[in-house]
Amino acid sequence: MALLVVNRVYNNNTVLVDVDNSDQAIVQGKGVGFQKRHGDDISPTRVERIFYLNTKEAKHRFGTLLKDVPIDITMTSFSIIEMAKQTYHYPVMDYIYVTLTDHIAQTYKHIMAGKYQKSTAPDIRDKYPTEYEIADKAVEMINHDLNVRFPKDAAQAIALHFINAHGSENSEEKEKVEQADFGDNVNKIVKSVFKEYGITRNITNQNYFDRLMIHLQYLVARIQTHEQDKRILNQDIESDFRKLYPKSYKIASEICDKIQRRLDIILNDNELLYFLIHIQRIIQEK
């Protein structure tokens, strides 16, 4: 039986532990952290959930999230992702740990402040039944674990996160997805352009890379609901950014052009600027 030693107590129910003096993990259980201190042992029989942080990237990702998101929300998000992987055998890209957690945190904040607005994400349940089933279960888990009432329509945006972060061991299968699948096409365009310029996700830039993935999801939602960012961009701002960051501007312009041609839509200058800012952050952290 594994030896669990307290490294850090987050609250009475969540603890960071050293496992057999080699790996680290986050464990959860009712009262598992009560009156525990660094170096204390924890009985495995008290543990209800365990999430191993057995890679440098996993530790970095978890640490980054805790800077902005409460531990309970982070762990609920991780539980949802593990549920999708284990119960539905649903493969996901790593960035969903950031994007989904960020989404749940923001939605939770809006609900608690009485500012929640019904999701504008399109309902495509018929096309993605598994993702929506995962999302429905996710809402139940959120309401139970966080003692909050996420409305049923919140499942639509959660489903979109899983659709966009779906991973596959067979890359040829992903190429056969219908052209009408905006989310997959937008992601493919961005990844193909990044590949041309040698831009990859790594431990240094992963936080900014994942933030770009969040932006892409909201862009897809706006495309599918025919909404545009109506704010008027000051032309001087675009000109200044173009001069300051010529490479990022070139990459952002290429991405926007390809999205417009491939999906037969029009993106305004705001979207170009958003791409430029995200890309510049990624490049400077390469």
Coordinates of C-alpha atoms in Angstrom, one line a residue:
M1 CA 0.0 0.0 0.0
A2 CA 1.4 3.4 -1.0
L3 CA 2.8 5.7 1.6
L4 CA 1.1 9.1 1.5
V5 CA 2.9 12.0 3.3
V6 CA 1.4 15.5 3.5
N7 CA 3.3 18.1 1.5
R8 CA 0.6 20.8 1.7
V9 CA -2.9 21.1 3.1
Y10 CA -5.2 23.1 0.8
N11 CA -8.3 22.6 3.0
N12 CA -9.9 19.9 5.2
N13 CA -10.8 17.8 2.1
T14 CA -7.9 18.4 -0.3
V15 CA -4.2 17.7 0.3
L16 CA -1.0 17.6 -1.8
V17 CA 0.9 14.5 -0.9
D18 CA 4.2 12.8 -1.6
V19 CA 3.6 9.2 -2.8
D20 CA 6.3 6.7 -1.7
N21 CA 8.8 9.6 -1.6
S22 CA 8.9 9.8 -5.4
D23 CA 5.7 11.1 -7.0
Q24 CA 3.3 13.7 -6.0
A25 CA -0.5 13.6 -6.1
I26 CA -3.6 15.6 -5.0
V27 CA -5.9 13.6 -2.8
Q28 CA -9.4 14.3 -1.8
G29 CA -11.6 12.8 0.9
K30 CA -13.9 14.0 3.6
G31 CA -11.7 15.4 6.4
V32 CA -8.6 14.0 4.9
G33 CA -6.7 17.2 5.7
F34 CA -8.2 18.0 9.0
Q35 CA -5.5 18.9 11.6
K36 CA -2.8 17.5 9.2
R37 CA 0.6 19.2 8.9
H38 CA 3.6 18.8 6.6
G39 CA 5.2 15.4 7.1
D40 CA 2.1 13.7 8.5
D41 CA 1.0 10.4 7.1
I42 CA -2.4 10.0 5.5
S43 CA -4.2 6.6 5.5
P44 CA -5.1 5.6 1.9
T45 CA -8.5 4.4 3.3
R46 CA -9.4 8.1 3.8
V47 CA -8.8 8.9 0.1
E48 CA -11.8 9.2 -2.2
R49 CA -10.0 10.7 -5.2
I50 CA -6.4 10.8 -6.3
F51 CA -4.8 12.8 -9.1
Y52 CA -1.1 12.0 -9.8
L53 CA 1.2 14.9 -10.7
N54 CA 3.9 12.6 -12.2
T55 CA 5.2 14.9 -14.9
K56 CA 6.9 18.3 -14.7
E57 CA 4.2 19.7 -17.0
A58 CA 1.4 18.4 -14.8
K59 CA 2.9 20.1 -11.8
H60 CA 3.3 23.3 -13.7
R61 CA -0.2 23.2 -15.0
F62 CA -1.7 22.6 -11.6
G63 CA 0.4 25.4 -10.0
T64 CA -0.6 27.9 -12.7
L65 CA -4.3 27.2 -12.2
L66 CA -4.1 27.6 -8.4
K67 CA -2.8 31.2 -8.9
D68 CA -6.2 32.2 -10.3
V69 CA -8.7 29.5 -9.4
P70 CA -9.8 28.1 -6.0
I71 CA -8.7 24.6 -5.3
D72 CA -12.2 23.2 -5.1
I73 CA -13.1 24.4 -8.6
T74 CA -9.8 23.1 -10.0
M75 CA -10.3 19.7 -8.5
T76 CA -13.9 19.5 -9.7
S77 CA -12.8 20.3 -13.2
F78 CA -10.0 17.7 -13.0
S79 CA -12.6 15.2 -11.8
I80 CA -14.9 15.9 -14.8
I81 CA -12.0 15.4 -17.2
E82 CA -11.0 12.1 -15.5
M83 CA -14.7 11.0 -15.6
A84 CA -14.8 11.6 -19.4
K85 CA -11.5 9.7 -19.9
Q86 CA -12.4 6.7 -17.6
T87 CA -16.2 6.3 -18.0
Y88 CA -16.5 7.3 -21.7
H89 CA -13.0 6.5 -22.8
Y90 CA -12.9 10.0 -24.3
P91 CA -9.4 11.1 -25.2
V92 CA -8.6 14.8 -24.7
M93 CA -5.8 17.3 -25.4
D94 CA -3.9 18.5 -22.3
Y95 CA -5.0 22.1 -22.7
I96 CA -8.6 21.2 -21.6
Y97 CA -7.3 21.1 -18.0
V98 CA -6.8 24.9 -18.3
T99 CA -9.7 25.9 -20.6
L100 CA -12.4 23.9 -18.8
T101 CA -11.2 25.0 -15.4
D102 CA -11.1 28.6 -16.4
H103 CA -14.6 28.3 -17.9
I104 CA -16.1 26.7 -14.8
A105 CA -14.4 29.3 -12.6
Q106 CA -15.8 32.2 -14.6
T107 CA -19.3 30.7 -14.8
Y108 CA -19.3 30.1 -11.0
K109 CA -18.3 33.7 -10.4
H110 CA -21.1 35.0 -12.6
I111 CA -23.7 32.7 -11.0
M112 CA -22.7 33.7 -7.5
A113 CA -22.8 37.4 -8.5
G114 CA -26.2 37.0 -10.1
K115 CA -24.8 37.9 -13.5
Y116 CA -25.1 34.6 -15.3
Q117 CA -26.4 34.8 -18.8
K118 CA -27.8 31.9 -20.8
S119 CA -25.1 30.2 -22.9
T120 CA -24.9 31.5 -26.5
A121 CA -23.1 28.3 -27.6
P122 CA -25.1 26.4 -30.3
D123 CA -26.9 23.2 -29.3
I124 CA -25.4 20.5 -31.5
R125 CA -26.4 17.6 -29.2
D126 CA -27.6 15.4 -32.1
K127 CA -24.1 15.6 -33.7
Y128 CA -22.1 15.1 -30.5
P129 CA -24.2 12.9 -28.2
T130 CA -21.2 11.7 -26.2
E131 CA -19.8 15.1 -25.5
Y132 CA -23.3 16.4 -24.4
E133 CA -23.7 13.3 -22.1
I134 CA -20.4 14.1 -20.5
A135 CA -21.4 17.8 -20.2
D136 CA -24.7 16.9 -18.5
K137 CA -22.9 14.7 -16.0
A138 CA -20.3 17.5 -15.5
V139 CA -23.1 19.9 -14.5
E140 CA -24.3 17.4 -11.9
M141 CA -20.8 17.0 -10.5
I142 CA -20.3 20.8 -10.4
N143 CA -23.6 21.3 -8.5
H144 CA -22.8 18.5 -6.1
D145 CA -19.1 19.3 -5.4
L146 CA -19.4 23.1 -5.3
N147 CA -22.8 23.4 -3.7
V148 CA -24.0 25.7 -6.6
R149 CA -26.8 25.5 -9.1
F150 CA -25.4 25.6 -12.7
P151 CA -28.4 25.7 -15.0
K152 CA -28.9 22.9 -17.5
D153 CA -28.0 25.1 -20.5
A154 CA -24.5 25.4 -19.0
A155 CA -23.9 22.0 -20.4
Q156 CA -23.7 23.4 -24.0
A157 CA -20.6 25.4 -23.4
I158 CA -19.0 22.6 -21.5
A159 CA -19.7 20.2 -24.3
L160 CA -18.0 22.7 -26.7
H161 CA -14.9 22.5 -24.6
F162 CA -14.7 18.7 -25.0
I163 CA -15.5 18.9 -28.7
N164 CA -12.7 21.3 -29.3
A165 CA -10.2 19.4 -27.1
H166 CA -11.0 16.0 -28.5
G167 CA -7.8 13.9 -29.1
S168 CA -7.4 11.0 -31.4
E169 CA -4.6 8.5 -31.9
N170 CA -5.5 8.2 -35.5
S171 CA -4.7 11.5 -37.2
E172 CA -6.3 10.4 -40.5
E173 CA -9.7 10.1 -38.8
K174 CA -9.5 13.7 -37.7
E175 CA -8.8 14.8 -41.3
K176 CA -12.2 13.3 -42.3
V177 CA -14.3 15.5 -40.0
E178 CA -16.9 17.5 -42.0
Q179 CA -15.9 21.0 -43.2
A180 CA -19.0 22.3 -41.4
D181 CA -17.3 21.4 -38.1
F182 CA -16.1 25.0 -37.3
G183 CA -14.3 24.1 -34.1
D184 CA -12.1 21.4 -35.7
N185 CA -11.4 23.5 -38.8
V186 CA -10.4 26.6 -36.8
N187 CA -8.0 24.5 -34.7
K188 CA -6.6 22.8 -37.7
I189 CA -5.9 26.1 -39.4
V190 CA -4.1 27.6 -36.3
K191 CA -2.1 24.4 -35.8
S192 CA -1.1 24.3 -39.5
V193 CA 0.1 27.9 -39.6
F194 CA 1.9 27.4 -36.3
K195 CA 3.7 24.4 -37.8
E196 CA 4.8 26.5 -40.7
Y197 CA 6.5 28.9 -38.3
G198 CA 7.8 26.3 -35.9
I199 CA 5.6 27.3 -33.1
T200 CA 4.9 24.5 -30.6
R201 CA 3.4 24.2 -27.2
N202 CA 6.0 23.7 -24.5
I203 CA 6.4 24.1 -20.7
T204 CA 7.6 27.7 -21.1
N205 CA 4.7 29.0 -23.2
Q206 CA 2.0 26.5 -22.3
N207 CA 0.0 29.0 -20.2
Y208 CA -0.3 31.5 -23.1
F209 CA -0.9 28.7 -25.6
D210 CA -3.8 27.4 -23.5
R211 CA -5.2 30.9 -23.3
L212 CA -5.2 31.0 -27.1
M213 CA -7.3 27.8 -27.0
I214 CA -9.8 29.5 -24.8
H215 CA -10.0 32.4 -27.2
L216 CA -10.5 30.0 -30.1
Q217 CA -13.5 28.4 -28.4
Y218 CA -15.3 31.7 -27.9
L219 CA -14.4 32.7 -31.5
V220 CA -16.0 29.4 -32.7
A221 CA -19.1 30.1 -30.6
R222 CA -19.4 33.6 -32.2
I223 CA -19.0 32.2 -35.7
Q224 CA -21.7 29.6 -35.2
T225 CA -24.1 32.1 -33.7
H226 CA -23.3 34.8 -36.2
E227 CA -22.2 37.2 -33.5
Q228 CA -19.3 39.6 -33.9
D229 CA -17.4 41.7 -31.5
K230 CA -18.9 45.1 -32.3
R231 CA -16.3 47.2 -30.5
I232 CA -14.6 49.6 -33.0
L233 CA -10.9 49.2 -33.1
N234 CA -8.7 52.3 -33.2
Q235 CA -6.7 52.1 -36.4
D236 CA -3.7 53.6 -34.7
I237 CA -3.6 50.6 -32.3
E238 CA -3.5 48.2 -35.2
S239 CA -0.8 50.2 -36.9
D240 CA 1.3 50.4 -33.7
F241 CA 1.1 46.6 -33.1
R242 CA 1.9 45.9 -36.7
K243 CA 5.2 47.9 -36.4
L244 CA 6.1 46.6 -32.9
Y245 CA 5.4 42.9 -33.7
P246 CA 5.7 42.3 -37.5
K247 CA 6.2 38.6 -37.2
S248 CA 3.2 38.1 -34.9
Y249 CA 1.1 40.4 -37.2
K250 CA 2.1 38.3 -40.3
I251 CA 1.1 35.0 -38.5
A252 CA -2.1 36.5 -37.2
S253 CA -3.0 37.8 -40.6
E254 CA -2.4 34.5 -42.3
I255 CA -4.6 32.7 -39.7
C256 CA -7.4 35.1 -40.2
D257 CA -7.2 34.9 -44.0
K258 CA -7.3 31.1 -44.0
I259 CA -10.2 31.0 -41.5
Q260 CA -12.2 33.5 -43.7
R261 CA -11.5 31.6 -46.9
R262 CA -12.0 28.1 -45.5
L263 CA -15.2 28.9 -43.6
D264 CA -16.5 31.6 -45.9
I265 CA -16.9 34.2 -43.1
I266 CA -15.6 37.7 -42.4
L267 CA -13.5 38.4 -39.3
N268 CA -13.2 42.0 -38.2
D269 CA -10.0 43.8 -37.1
N270 CA -10.6 43.0 -33.5
E271 CA -10.2 39.3 -34.1
L272 CA -6.9 40.0 -35.9
L273 CA -5.7 42.0 -32.9
Y274 CA -6.7 39.3 -30.4
F275 CA -4.8 36.7 -32.4
L276 CA -1.7 39.0 -32.6
I277 CA -1.6 39.5 -28.9
H278 CA -1.9 35.8 -28.1
I279 CA 0.7 34.9 -30.7
Q280 CA 3.1 37.5 -29.5
R281 CA 2.9 36.2 -25.9
I282 CA 3.5 32.6 -27.1
I283 CA 6.5 33.7 -29.3
Q284 CA 8.2 35.7 -26.6
E285 CA 8.0 32.7 -24.2
K286 CA 9.3 30.1 -26.7

